[in-house]
XYZ file of C-alpha atoms in Angstrom:
714
model
C -18.463 -26.279 0.969
C -14.808 -26.128 1.667
C -13.991 -26.554 5.457
C -12.332 -23.079 5.574
C -15.721 -21.692 4.652
C -17.528 -23.453 7.344
C -15.043 -22.361 10.038
C -14.259 -18.877 8.562
C -15.059 -16.896 11.822
C -13.085 -19.317 13.895
C -10.070 -19.137 11.603
C -10.228 -15.320 11.575
C -10.325 -15.383 15.367
C -7.267 -17.585 15.390
C -5.375 -15.187 13.136
C -6.170 -12.292 15.405
C -5.290 -14.274 18.506
C -1.895 -15.257 17.014
C -1.126 -11.783 15.899
C -2.089 -10.318 19.264
C -0.027 -12.990 21.027
C 3.011 -12.182 19.000
C 2.637 -8.409 19.660
C 2.297 -9.044 23.432
C 5.211 -11.524 23.346
C 7.455 -8.930 21.677
C 7.164 -6.740 24.690
C 8.830 -9.449 26.838
C 11.580 -10.095 24.247
C 12.807 -6.640 23.183
C 16.004 -7.931 21.581
C 14.318 -10.014 18.881
C 15.079 -8.442 15.494
C 12.241 -6.964 13.367
C 9.438 -7.917 15.874
C 10.834 -5.721 18.638
C 10.294 -2.716 16.350
C 6.611 -2.773 17.276
C 7.363 -1.785 20.911
C 10.601 0.076 20.347
C 8.796 2.418 17.845
C 6.450 3.633 20.660
C 9.147 6.002 21.975
C 9.836 7.786 18.609
C 6.020 8.201 18.297
C 5.834 9.763 21.651
C 8.725 12.033 20.714
C 6.688 13.110 17.729
C 3.776 13.985 20.091
C 6.220 16.107 22.154
C 7.340 17.957 19.049
C 3.917 18.432 17.417
C 1.644 18.437 20.411
C 0.804 21.143 22.995
C 3.827 22.744 24.685
C 4.299 24.094 28.187
C 3.400 27.705 28.014
C 6.413 30.065 27.539
C 7.104 32.052 30.513
C 7.610 35.769 29.672
C 9.678 36.263 32.843
C 12.246 33.545 31.900
C 15.588 34.791 30.381
C 18.517 32.889 29.014
C 21.688 34.915 28.992
C 24.250 33.008 26.919
C 27.925 33.067 26.609
C 27.707 33.124 22.806
C 30.407 33.465 20.109
C 30.066 37.288 20.042
C 30.709 37.392 23.834
C 33.766 35.133 23.477
C 35.269 37.173 20.538
C 33.890 40.484 21.758
C 33.097 43.164 18.974
C 35.351 45.942 18.154
C 35.484 48.445 21.037
C 36.691 52.023 21.163
C 39.341 52.982 23.734
C 36.736 54.904 25.762
C 34.329 51.904 25.840
C 37.140 49.693 26.999
C 38.581 52.205 29.447
C 35.137 52.913 31.135
C 33.886 49.379 31.209
C 35.381 46.978 33.770
C 33.415 43.990 32.398
C 34.751 44.534 28.884
C 38.308 44.683 30.173
C 37.918 41.420 31.891
C 36.203 39.721 28.905
C 39.046 40.685 26.545
C 40.977 37.866 28.170
C 40.539 34.640 26.200
C 37.722 32.507 27.614
C 39.932 29.487 27.255
C 42.383 30.934 29.776
C 39.569 31.536 32.159
C 37.666 34.709 32.755
C 38.024 36.507 36.157
C 34.991 35.591 38.374
C 34.674 39.343 38.960
C 32.662 39.364 35.653
C 29.891 37.348 37.404
C 29.903 39.642 40.412
C 29.505 42.506 37.990
C 26.675 40.639 36.199
C 24.864 39.974 39.484
C 25.204 43.573 40.571
C 23.891 44.787 37.199
C 20.827 42.516 37.011
C 19.983 42.455 40.571
C 20.182 46.297 40.533
C 17.644 46.157 37.759
C 15.252 44.106 39.922
C 15.814 40.504 38.798
C 14.121 37.843 40.991
C 16.523 34.972 40.505
C 19.806 34.125 38.753
C 20.806 30.457 38.110
C 24.322 29.792 36.904
C 24.514 26.622 34.672
C 28.293 26.597 35.411
C 30.121 24.682 38.238
C 32.671 27.000 39.835
C 34.572 24.128 41.361
C 38.087 25.629 41.108
C 39.875 28.877 42.080
C 41.643 30.834 39.326
C 45.457 30.469 39.518
C 47.982 33.119 38.482
C 47.950 36.833 39.188
C 46.387 38.603 42.154
C 43.633 39.958 39.996
C 42.155 36.628 39.317
C 42.174 35.808 43.108
C 40.514 39.125 43.809
C 37.953 38.254 41.221
C 37.016 35.138 43.073
C 36.661 37.057 46.310
C 34.417 39.588 44.530
C 32.148 36.813 43.281
C 32.056 35.287 46.806
C 30.950 38.696 48.124
C 28.191 38.896 45.453
C 26.974 35.430 46.259
C 26.593 36.311 49.908
C 25.064 39.698 49.053
C 22.347 37.981 46.852
C 22.206 34.680 48.589
C 18.429 34.621 48.399
C 18.350 35.192 44.687
C 21.128 33.176 43.287
C 21.763 29.353 42.509
C 25.025 27.799 41.409
C 25.490 24.531 39.601
C 26.842 21.187 40.941
C 27.373 18.159 38.766
C 27.465 14.354 38.983
C 30.171 12.396 37.276
C 30.414 8.608 36.782
C 26.632 8.327 37.684
C 25.220 4.828 37.082
C 22.718 6.182 34.585
C 25.575 7.062 32.454
C 27.241 3.680 32.930
C 29.224 3.934 36.232
C 28.902 2.998 39.764
C 28.455 5.526 42.576
C 28.577 9.094 41.468
C 31.103 11.529 42.134
C 29.795 14.956 43.043
C 31.367 18.058 41.656
C 30.485 21.040 43.714
C 31.395 24.766 43.974
C 34.640 25.583 45.556
C 34.436 26.042 49.249
C 35.480 29.746 48.877
C 32.206 30.362 47.085
C 29.870 28.024 49.118
C 31.025 26.595 52.409
C 30.735 22.818 52.965
C 28.617 20.889 52.805
C 27.790 22.557 49.577
C 25.059 20.208 48.287
C 22.992 21.101 51.438
C 23.229 24.744 50.734
C 20.088 26.119 49.154
C 22.291 28.019 46.715
C 23.566 24.890 44.986
C 21.570 22.533 42.761
C 22.758 19.862 40.489
C 22.454 20.332 36.732
C 22.722 16.717 35.498
C 19.910 15.287 33.320
C 19.722 11.534 33.112
C 19.392 10.305 29.539
C 17.304 7.333 28.463
C 19.584 4.275 28.415
C 18.144 2.968 25.102
C 18.688 5.963 22.885
C 20.469 8.611 25.024
C 17.654 11.185 24.765
C 16.529 13.286 27.696
C 12.799 13.218 28.290
C 12.479 13.424 31.968
C 13.723 15.488 34.988
C 14.810 14.272 38.395
C 14.160 17.096 40.702
C 15.610 15.178 43.585
C 17.892 12.101 43.774
C 20.002 10.214 46.308
C 23.357 8.569 46.141
C 21.844 5.052 46.171
C 19.518 5.824 43.367
C 22.438 6.844 41.238
C 23.938 3.549 41.988
C 20.672 1.873 40.812
C 19.646 0.858 44.374
C 16.537 1.736 46.282
C 16.819 4.982 48.394
C 17.048 4.788 52.187
C 14.745 6.926 54.407
C 17.712 8.513 56.177
C 19.346 9.718 52.999
C 19.285 13.335 52.497
C 18.357 13.816 48.695
C 20.140 16.262 46.355
C 18.153 18.886 44.585
C 18.289 19.965 41.027
C 19.088 23.420 39.907
C 15.440 23.898 38.982
C 14.277 22.662 42.382
C 16.375 25.171 44.145
C 15.158 27.920 41.820
C 11.522 26.987 42.743
C 12.408 27.255 46.446
C 13.980 30.675 45.954
C 10.907 31.819 44.158
C 8.703 30.598 47.047
C 7.182 27.759 45.110
C 8.747 24.896 47.060
C 5.475 23.055 46.996
C 5.777 22.718 43.220
C 8.894 20.637 43.513
C 8.213 16.883 43.114
C 9.918 15.226 46.142
C 9.063 11.651 45.368
C 12.582 10.853 44.250
C 11.174 9.749 40.864
C 12.071 10.720 37.307
C 9.200 12.895 35.857
C 8.384 13.092 32.118
C 7.942 16.682 31.360
C 6.042 18.490 28.660
C 8.612 20.583 26.878
C 8.311 24.228 26.009
C 8.930 25.246 22.451
C 12.417 24.861 21.305
C 12.723 28.603 20.529
C 10.959 29.694 23.667
C 14.005 31.016 25.340
C 16.511 32.168 22.720
C 19.772 33.267 24.374
C 20.700 36.944 24.883
C 24.415 37.640 24.376
C 26.191 38.078 27.623
C 28.285 41.169 26.462
C 25.107 43.125 25.698
C 24.261 43.194 29.481
C 27.557 45.236 30.016
C 27.217 47.281 26.763
C 25.585 50.642 27.529
C 24.069 51.083 24.186
C 22.165 47.744 24.414
C 21.407 48.288 28.086
C 19.796 51.527 27.250
C 18.068 50.682 23.851
C 17.343 47.065 24.181
C 16.806 46.554 27.850
C 15.244 49.966 28.807
C 18.137 50.839 31.147
C 17.615 47.489 32.891
C 13.797 47.614 33.219
C 13.702 44.535 30.992
C 15.279 42.509 33.782
C 12.831 43.509 36.369
C 11.317 40.480 38.025
C 13.054 38.244 35.638
C 14.198 34.600 36.270
C 17.626 34.345 34.620
C 19.721 31.295 33.757
C 23.283 31.965 32.638
C 25.141 29.376 30.619
C 26.946 28.664 27.392
C 25.261 29.083 24.042
C 28.322 29.152 21.732
C 28.648 26.148 19.432
C 32.327 25.864 20.214
C 31.547 25.095 23.871
C 28.846 22.548 22.770
C 26.673 22.709 25.857
C 23.687 20.902 24.202
C 21.468 17.931 25.039
C 19.729 15.392 22.871
C 15.837 15.748 23.537
C 12.824 14.808 21.515
C 12.711 18.532 20.378
C 16.221 18.389 18.874
C 19.616 16.754 19.324
C 20.981 20.235 19.832
C 18.720 21.538 22.617
C 20.699 24.157 24.734
C 21.559 22.749 28.144
C 20.726 25.926 30.008
C 17.396 26.256 28.362
C 16.547 22.667 29.773
C 16.658 24.165 33.319
C 14.047 26.707 32.242
C 11.917 23.909 30.607
C 12.122 21.999 33.956
C 11.263 25.037 35.971
C 8.249 25.982 33.732
C 6.958 22.208 33.824
C 7.108 22.134 37.503
C 5.370 25.570 37.897
C 2.469 24.603 35.578
C 2.480 20.928 36.723
C 2.999 19.926 33.103
C 4.155 16.420 33.675
C 3.500 13.447 31.328
C 2.565 9.869 32.285
C 2.390 6.606 30.469
C -0.566 4.245 30.605
C 0.006 1.372 32.933
C 1.185 -1.962 31.720
C -2.241 -3.582 32.388
C -3.952 -0.965 30.284
C -1.463 -1.317 27.503
C -2.131 -5.055 27.233
C -5.841 -4.516 27.406
C -5.667 -2.110 24.563
C -3.616 -4.393 22.379
C -6.159 -7.217 23.072
C -9.193 -5.088 22.489
C -7.945 -3.738 19.144
C -7.132 -7.417 18.123
C -10.751 -8.213 18.828
C -11.931 -5.201 16.892
C -9.869 -6.173 13.879
C -11.395 -9.539 13.984
C -14.943 -8.224 14.325
C -14.457 -5.801 11.387
C -13.290 -8.427 8.931
C -15.408 -11.365 10.172
C -18.848 -9.508 10.190
C -18.506 -6.571 7.704
C -17.477 -9.100 4.949
C -16.816 -6.378 2.443
C -12.944 -5.972 2.002
C -13.051 -2.406 0.707
C -15.488 -1.230 3.519
C -13.405 -3.128 6.036
C -10.250 -1.244 4.939
C -12.142 1.981 5.013
C -13.424 1.304 8.581
C -9.771 0.308 9.698
C -8.560 3.607 8.438
C -11.288 5.490 10.182
C -10.666 3.622 13.437
C -6.950 4.313 13.154
C -7.510 7.967 12.552
C -10.007 8.185 15.464
C -7.514 6.444 17.779
C -4.745 8.785 16.704
C -6.995 11.696 17.339
C -7.853 10.411 20.784
C -4.168 9.851 21.576
C -3.415 13.515 20.595
C -6.279 14.814 22.651
C -5.168 12.793 25.802
C -1.613 14.141 25.270
C -2.730 17.750 24.823
C -5.343 17.907 27.542
C -4.256 15.531 30.289
C -0.509 14.746 29.649
C -1.392 10.934 29.205
C 0.769 9.100 26.699
C -1.547 6.419 25.541
C 0.138 3.310 24.058
C -0.173 3.781 20.208
C 2.186 1.919 18.077
C 1.772 -1.627 19.483
C -1.971 -1.134 19.653
C -2.402 0.036 16.042
C 0.175 -2.381 14.783
C -1.783 -5.225 16.282
C -4.925 -3.761 14.762
C -3.540 -3.261 11.371
C -1.517 -6.563 11.341
C -4.415 -8.601 12.574
C -6.741 -6.871 10.107
C -4.260 -7.209 7.279
C -3.657 -10.872 7.755
C -7.503 -11.446 8.211
C -8.247 -9.567 5.066
C -5.418 -11.619 3.291
C -7.156 -14.844 4.405
C -10.485 -13.316 3.263
C -8.921 -12.565 -0.173
C -7.518 -16.140 -0.364
C -10.850 -17.487 0.589
C -12.591 -15.445 -1.991
C -10.187 -16.546 -4.659
C -10.698 -20.161 -3.646
C -14.407 -19.690 -3.829
C -14.154 -17.818 -7.109
C -11.925 -20.550 -8.497
C -14.353 -23.264 -7.264
C -17.324 -21.280 -8.735
C -15.478 -20.845 -11.997
C -14.509 -24.459 -12.284
C -18.078 -25.560 -11.534
C -19.578 -23.071 -13.998
C -17.037 -23.973 -16.620
C -18.455 -27.459 -16.633
C -21.750 -26.086 -17.974
C -20.843 -22.612 -19.381
C -18.251 -21.347 -21.869
C -14.953 -20.297 -20.133
C -15.009 -16.778 -21.562
C -18.567 -16.430 -20.532
C -17.727 -17.440 -16.917
C -14.768 -14.964 -16.995
C -17.112 -12.148 -18.104
C -19.676 -12.910 -15.446
C -16.978 -13.097 -12.616
C -15.024 -10.091 -13.733
C -17.544 -7.802 -15.289
C -20.933 -8.787 -13.861
C -22.637 -5.401 -14.294
C -21.964 -5.104 -18.093
C -22.716 -8.802 -18.610
C -26.068 -8.644 -16.783
C -26.946 -5.470 -18.698
C -26.362 -7.408 -21.940
C -28.757 -10.095 -20.956
C -31.581 -7.670 -21.111
C -31.308 -7.822 -24.871
C -28.858 -6.094 -27.199
C -28.271 -6.329 -30.974
C -24.641 -7.025 -31.841
C -22.708 -8.303 -34.873
C -21.497 -11.835 -34.152
C -20.128 -14.964 -35.827
C -21.709 -18.307 -35.180
C -20.379 -21.811 -35.643
C -22.528 -24.910 -35.657
C -20.921 -28.442 -35.640
C -22.648 -31.820 -35.749
C -21.513 -35.399 -36.077
C -22.539 -37.255 -39.390
C -24.516 -40.436 -38.921
C -24.264 -40.300 -35.148
C -27.943 -41.198 -34.690
C -27.504 -44.406 -36.662
C -24.328 -45.233 -34.713
C -26.086 -44.614 -31.388
C -28.629 -47.339 -32.168
C -25.907 -49.946 -32.634
C -23.052 -49.065 -30.276
C -22.653 -49.958 -26.547
C -24.041 -47.008 -24.556
C -21.164 -46.605 -22.145
C -18.660 -46.844 -25.004
C -20.535 -44.346 -27.069
C -20.731 -41.867 -24.223
C -17.107 -42.090 -23.625
C -16.364 -41.650 -27.300
C -18.772 -38.704 -27.527
C -17.120 -37.096 -24.444
C -13.640 -37.521 -25.957
C -14.926 -35.768 -29.102
C -16.741 -32.976 -27.341
C -13.787 -32.329 -25.067
C -11.304 -31.867 -27.986
C -13.841 -29.725 -29.931
C -14.569 -27.351 -26.996
C -10.842 -27.097 -26.239
C -10.362 -25.712 -29.902
C -13.274 -23.330 -29.311
C -11.868 -21.887 -26.078
C -8.404 -21.775 -27.510
C -9.680 -19.421 -30.268
C -11.727 -17.233 -27.868
C -15.190 -18.628 -28.670
C -18.150 -18.828 -26.339
C -19.583 -22.347 -26.036
C -23.325 -21.484 -26.231
C -24.627 -24.873 -25.841
C -24.349 -28.661 -26.560
C -27.342 -29.950 -28.600
C -26.922 -33.688 -28.266
C -23.704 -34.353 -30.291
C -23.961 -30.824 -31.907
C -22.007 -27.816 -30.741
C -23.117 -24.162 -30.997
C -20.494 -21.569 -30.341
C -20.369 -17.750 -30.794
C -17.822 -14.933 -31.221
C -18.852 -11.355 -30.453
C -21.607 -11.980 -27.919
C -19.621 -11.805 -24.741
C -16.512 -10.018 -25.874
C -15.704 -9.024 -29.411
C -12.167 -8.932 -30.969
C -13.607 -6.962 -33.913
C -16.043 -8.154 -36.581
C -13.357 -9.352 -38.947
C -11.275 -11.001 -36.211
C -14.334 -12.795 -34.778
C -14.952 -14.316 -38.157
C -11.291 -15.326 -38.506
C -11.377 -16.962 -35.040
C -14.395 -19.040 -36.135
C -12.563 -20.148 -39.332
C -9.460 -21.069 -37.267
C -11.759 -23.032 -34.882
C -13.273 -24.964 -37.856
C -9.892 -25.853 -39.267
C -8.755 -26.857 -35.677
C -11.876 -29.146 -35.285
C -11.097 -30.790 -38.640
C -7.485 -31.579 -37.438
C -8.532 -32.814 -33.999
C -11.286 -35.031 -35.497
C -8.712 -36.561 -37.814
C -6.465 -37.357 -34.805
C -9.334 -38.827 -32.847
C -10.426 -40.855 -35.778
C -6.845 -42.358 -36.235
C -6.857 -43.222 -32.628
C -10.287 -44.739 -32.637
C -9.673 -46.803 -35.674
C -6.381 -48.128 -34.128
C -8.489 -49.320 -31.243
C -10.994 -50.917 -33.529
C -13.647 -48.362 -33.096
C -15.614 -46.558 -35.831
C -14.439 -43.184 -37.038
C -16.867 -40.214 -37.057
C -17.620 -37.570 -39.683
C -18.434 -33.981 -38.904
C -20.210 -31.010 -40.517
C -19.644 -27.416 -39.623
C -21.499 -24.265 -40.525
C -20.284 -20.717 -40.128
C -22.175 -17.350 -40.517
C -21.701 -13.829 -39.600
C -24.409 -11.228 -39.016
C -26.354 -9.214 -36.551
C -28.029 -11.218 -33.665
C -29.818 -10.432 -30.498
C -27.945 -11.394 -27.361
C -30.125 -11.861 -24.332
C -31.454 -14.096 -21.541
C -34.003 -16.381 -23.363
C -36.356 -18.740 -21.611
C -39.107 -18.925 -19.096
C -39.285 -17.631 -15.551
C -38.260 -21.139 -14.283
C -35.188 -21.437 -16.482
C -33.203 -18.897 -18.559
C -30.589 -19.506 -21.103
C -28.028 -16.718 -22.212
C -27.882 -17.187 -25.946
C -28.129 -15.469 -29.353
C -31.096 -15.472 -31.728
C -31.884 -14.189 -35.305
C -31.685 -14.978 -38.929
C -27.897 -15.154 -38.940
C -28.026 -17.863 -36.315
C -30.525 -19.885 -38.223
C -28.529 -19.529 -41.469
C -25.349 -20.905 -39.545
C -27.354 -23.912 -38.455
C -28.773 -24.436 -41.979
C -25.198 -24.231 -43.429
C -24.132 -26.964 -41.106
C -27.012 -29.223 -42.448
C -26.011 -28.494 -46.087
C -22.568 -30.032 -45.612
C -24.047 -33.515 -46.021
C -25.643 -32.474 -49.370
C -22.493 -30.910 -50.753
C -20.077 -33.541 -49.375
C -17.787 -31.096 -47.512
C -17.158 -30.813 -43.778
C -17.197 -27.005 -43.581
C -19.445 -24.399 -45.003
C -19.220 -20.656 -44.503
C -21.607 -17.877 -45.434
C -20.741 -15.100 -47.808
C -20.328 -12.243 -45.184
C -17.981 -14.313 -43.101
C -16.131 -15.427 -46.220
C -15.364 -11.880 -47.181
C -13.955 -11.258 -43.614
C -11.624 -14.285 -43.807
C -10.584 -14.439 -47.446
C -7.171 -12.632 -46.783
C -6.186 -15.381 -44.384
C -7.850 -18.429 -45.734
C -8.158 -20.373 -49.063
C -11.815 -20.623 -49.927
C -13.711 -22.793 -52.434
C -16.996 -21.816 -53.902
C -19.805 -24.307 -53.223
C -23.226 -23.047 -54.211
C -25.667 -20.259 -54.186
C -28.289 -21.631 -51.907
C -31.699 -20.453 -50.558
C -32.199 -22.251 -47.301
C -35.581 -22.928 -45.607
C -36.963 -19.807 -44.153
C -34.946 -17.374 -46.308
C -36.204 -15.581 -49.446
C -32.769 -14.468 -50.629
C -30.000 -16.796 -51.718
C -26.494 -16.683 -50.170
C -23.243 -17.724 -51.710
C -21.733 -20.528 -49.780
C -18.039 -21.518 -49.583
C -15.890 -24.211 -47.980
C -12.515 -23.701 -46.297
C -9.644 -25.277 -48.026
C -6.944 -24.151 -45.482
C -5.126 -21.360 -43.928
C -2.790 -19.398 -46.150
C -0.128 -19.934 -43.459
C -0.513 -23.712 -43.757
C 1.234 -25.951 -46.313
C -1.634 -26.381 -48.679
C -1.041 -28.405 -51.804
C 0.317 -25.824 -54.414
C -1.158 -28.027 -57.218
C -4.586 -28.021 -55.592
C -4.517 -24.234 -55.420
C -3.458 -24.026 -59.083
C -6.256 -26.270 -60.316
C -8.722 -24.619 -57.879
C -8.581 -21.554 -60.067
C -9.976 -23.812 -63.004
C -12.655 -24.934 -60.613
C -13.640 -21.303 -59.675
C -13.627 -20.307 -63.323
C -15.931 -23.260 -63.987
C -18.347 -22.129 -61.305
C -18.347 -18.618 -62.794
C -19.095 -19.833 -66.258
C -21.801 -22.265 -64.939
C -23.572 -19.341 -63.174
C -23.323 -17.297 -66.485
C -25.046 -20.231 -68.403
C -21.735 -21.018 -70.239
C -22.316 -24.732 -69.604
C -19.884 -26.040 -72.307
C -17.010 -23.998 -70.974
C -17.920 -24.987 -67.501
C -18.013 -28.613 -68.575
C -14.375 -28.392 -69.892
C -13.065 -26.706 -66.842
C -14.624 -29.107 -64.383
C -13.491 -32.071 -66.435
C -9.925 -30.664 -66.430
C -10.080 -30.286 -62.525
C -11.401 -33.795 -62.170
C -8.479 -35.227 -64.131
C -6.374 -34.395 -61.110
C -8.967 -34.676 -58.321
C -11.430 -37.360 -59.517
C -12.999 -37.832 -56.109
C -14.063 -34.168 -55.735
C -17.803 -34.452 -55.023
C -18.503 -30.735 -55.808
C -16.723 -30.782 -59.145
C -18.467 -34.199 -60.093
C -21.881 -32.504 -59.108
C -21.321 -29.510 -61.199
C -19.946 -31.539 -64.125
C -23.139 -33.595 -64.205
C -25.293 -30.495 -64.043
C -23.248 -28.776 -66.813
C -23.806 -31.899 -68.963
C -27.481 -31.865 -68.164
C -27.995 -28.184 -68.852
C -25.900 -28.355 -72.010
C -28.434 -30.747 -73.363
C -31.525 -29.203 -71.823
C -30.855 -25.523 -70.890
C -32.836 -24.186 -67.970
C -35.476 -21.445 -68.539
C -34.619 -17.771 -68.467
C -35.545 -17.467 -64.725
C -32.745 -19.806 -63.813
C -30.000 -18.013 -61.649
C -27.987 -21.003 -60.333
C -29.792 -20.780 -57.032
C -30.586 -24.033 -55.255
C -33.675 -23.864 -53.094
C -33.994 -26.082 -50.120
C -37.392 -26.774 -48.621
C -36.088 -28.733 -45.710
C -33.703 -27.923 -42.870
């Protein structure tokens, strides 16, 4: 047995260990091309979970009021609408030139008057408006509104040049002191709106509800530092839910709400009496609402890149952060130790499946099932507990280990099949071995016994028994093996089945294992006979050159119905063919010595091959064991070969002589055979028929004579 078979389980274990080691190592060297994809693909997979998995419940009391394109351009207004609406008068001024802050004072008065619980501005009011007195008065009006609703309003601050974005210490951009007195970041009406993106791909997946200056500089926080609070954290405090704010100074992965959970309402509609009355029920819609105000127009481009979409509205992110904190919808990754254990466990599982199942298709099916179950478990953990279980590296190791192991199994199977094939081919015909290995079910069914049309060829050496008594045994065996090797090569080349060796004789069949068609099977047998003739001539030339004796050969070919099956005893069976057609082929091979030809072919096979081969009539013979005579022919050559044209011409005279001989026209037959022998005086058949024609001319046979030769011996 091959050493790989003996150590199969250990080799499979080694494959899985190597694959697992490579996957684990890839975690430590994330910059290696191709291999690092195993771990880098985990984040996109988790993003897929965020998109397709359970979302944080949409809060019906959250409202996003957006500065959209319609609010920037303002719809057509009548003179009365413009004259009686202070907000519309202010919004007619181009937004790029700066709206008066009085708009926001009017907005606060309107929604607070309707009963809103909280308004958060995703805008940094860090500058005063320059220009006419009206703009300055607008800033004062907004200041007054902020003081008036101080427990229900939060303004935005921002960080620029934060280290998470590639800088050093952050610069804080805060509301102007006219709106919020210093220190602004300590005022509960100010919260930062910065979201810190993932440094690898720039996506925002987490929220920092609190942060310090040192953290933004990528240094550990100090106990005495006063942390800054995010806009969402300030909002929670205003709502009386300060306990829901994570104050561990860490970044928290959040479960997002649906992307369309908080579609923006156009700002101008809040000031339009028609919409206020029809859409918002005279303000009742805003009762107890938590409102975020920010930009929603594409031209302003206040969007963030998140797993949900690269164009997630920035103001909606604050509502996502607020909802996640309220419902404690935070996500967490499995720890590194657990990740490595999972990778190793699935490497072992891949080894066990392939090593002990030992059925490739079943192993593949089980691998698919395990993969599906693991993905289902990952989804359940995500939906129910917010746990992001490591997936891509685990399944990659499982499938890679399993794939390479199955590849090794396939190679091992191919080696075993090739070894088995080569071993069997030393004892069984090549096409029979191929059928056994590739179509075992159909082959084994045929061994039960089926009747099929087939063509048989028997060949035997002439005078080999006498030669074996005189020759050196080793030399004789070597010569015989050379002969049999060349002959079987011709059989296989023509698609025949080597049924058996009978000493120096060969029996081969066409149609028992796989048929090319009845006529083609017969032609293959005829091609084989001519090929054997040529190969023996080459062997004889070589042997005689070496001083060894040449050999003669007889071949018998017949076609007919035979029984294919496993013949033998319980101790030993032999897949072979039996029947009258087989016996006749064997008898024809024996008759070659009587008629002095090397190939004899039965009538049925002769009819199938006549269009491709030149035939010569031999006799009408009744062999032992048969009651009916058969016409027997010999092969002259293939019509594609360069057969002597003169021979073919005079062969017509020979065939005409045979016809006259069988019709009892012995004188005419004598003349035709004599004419043929003038050119081919050594032709044994023509000489035999000439002698008989002369004999029958002198003493005609009785009326029962029908030119049939009856043979009593095999």
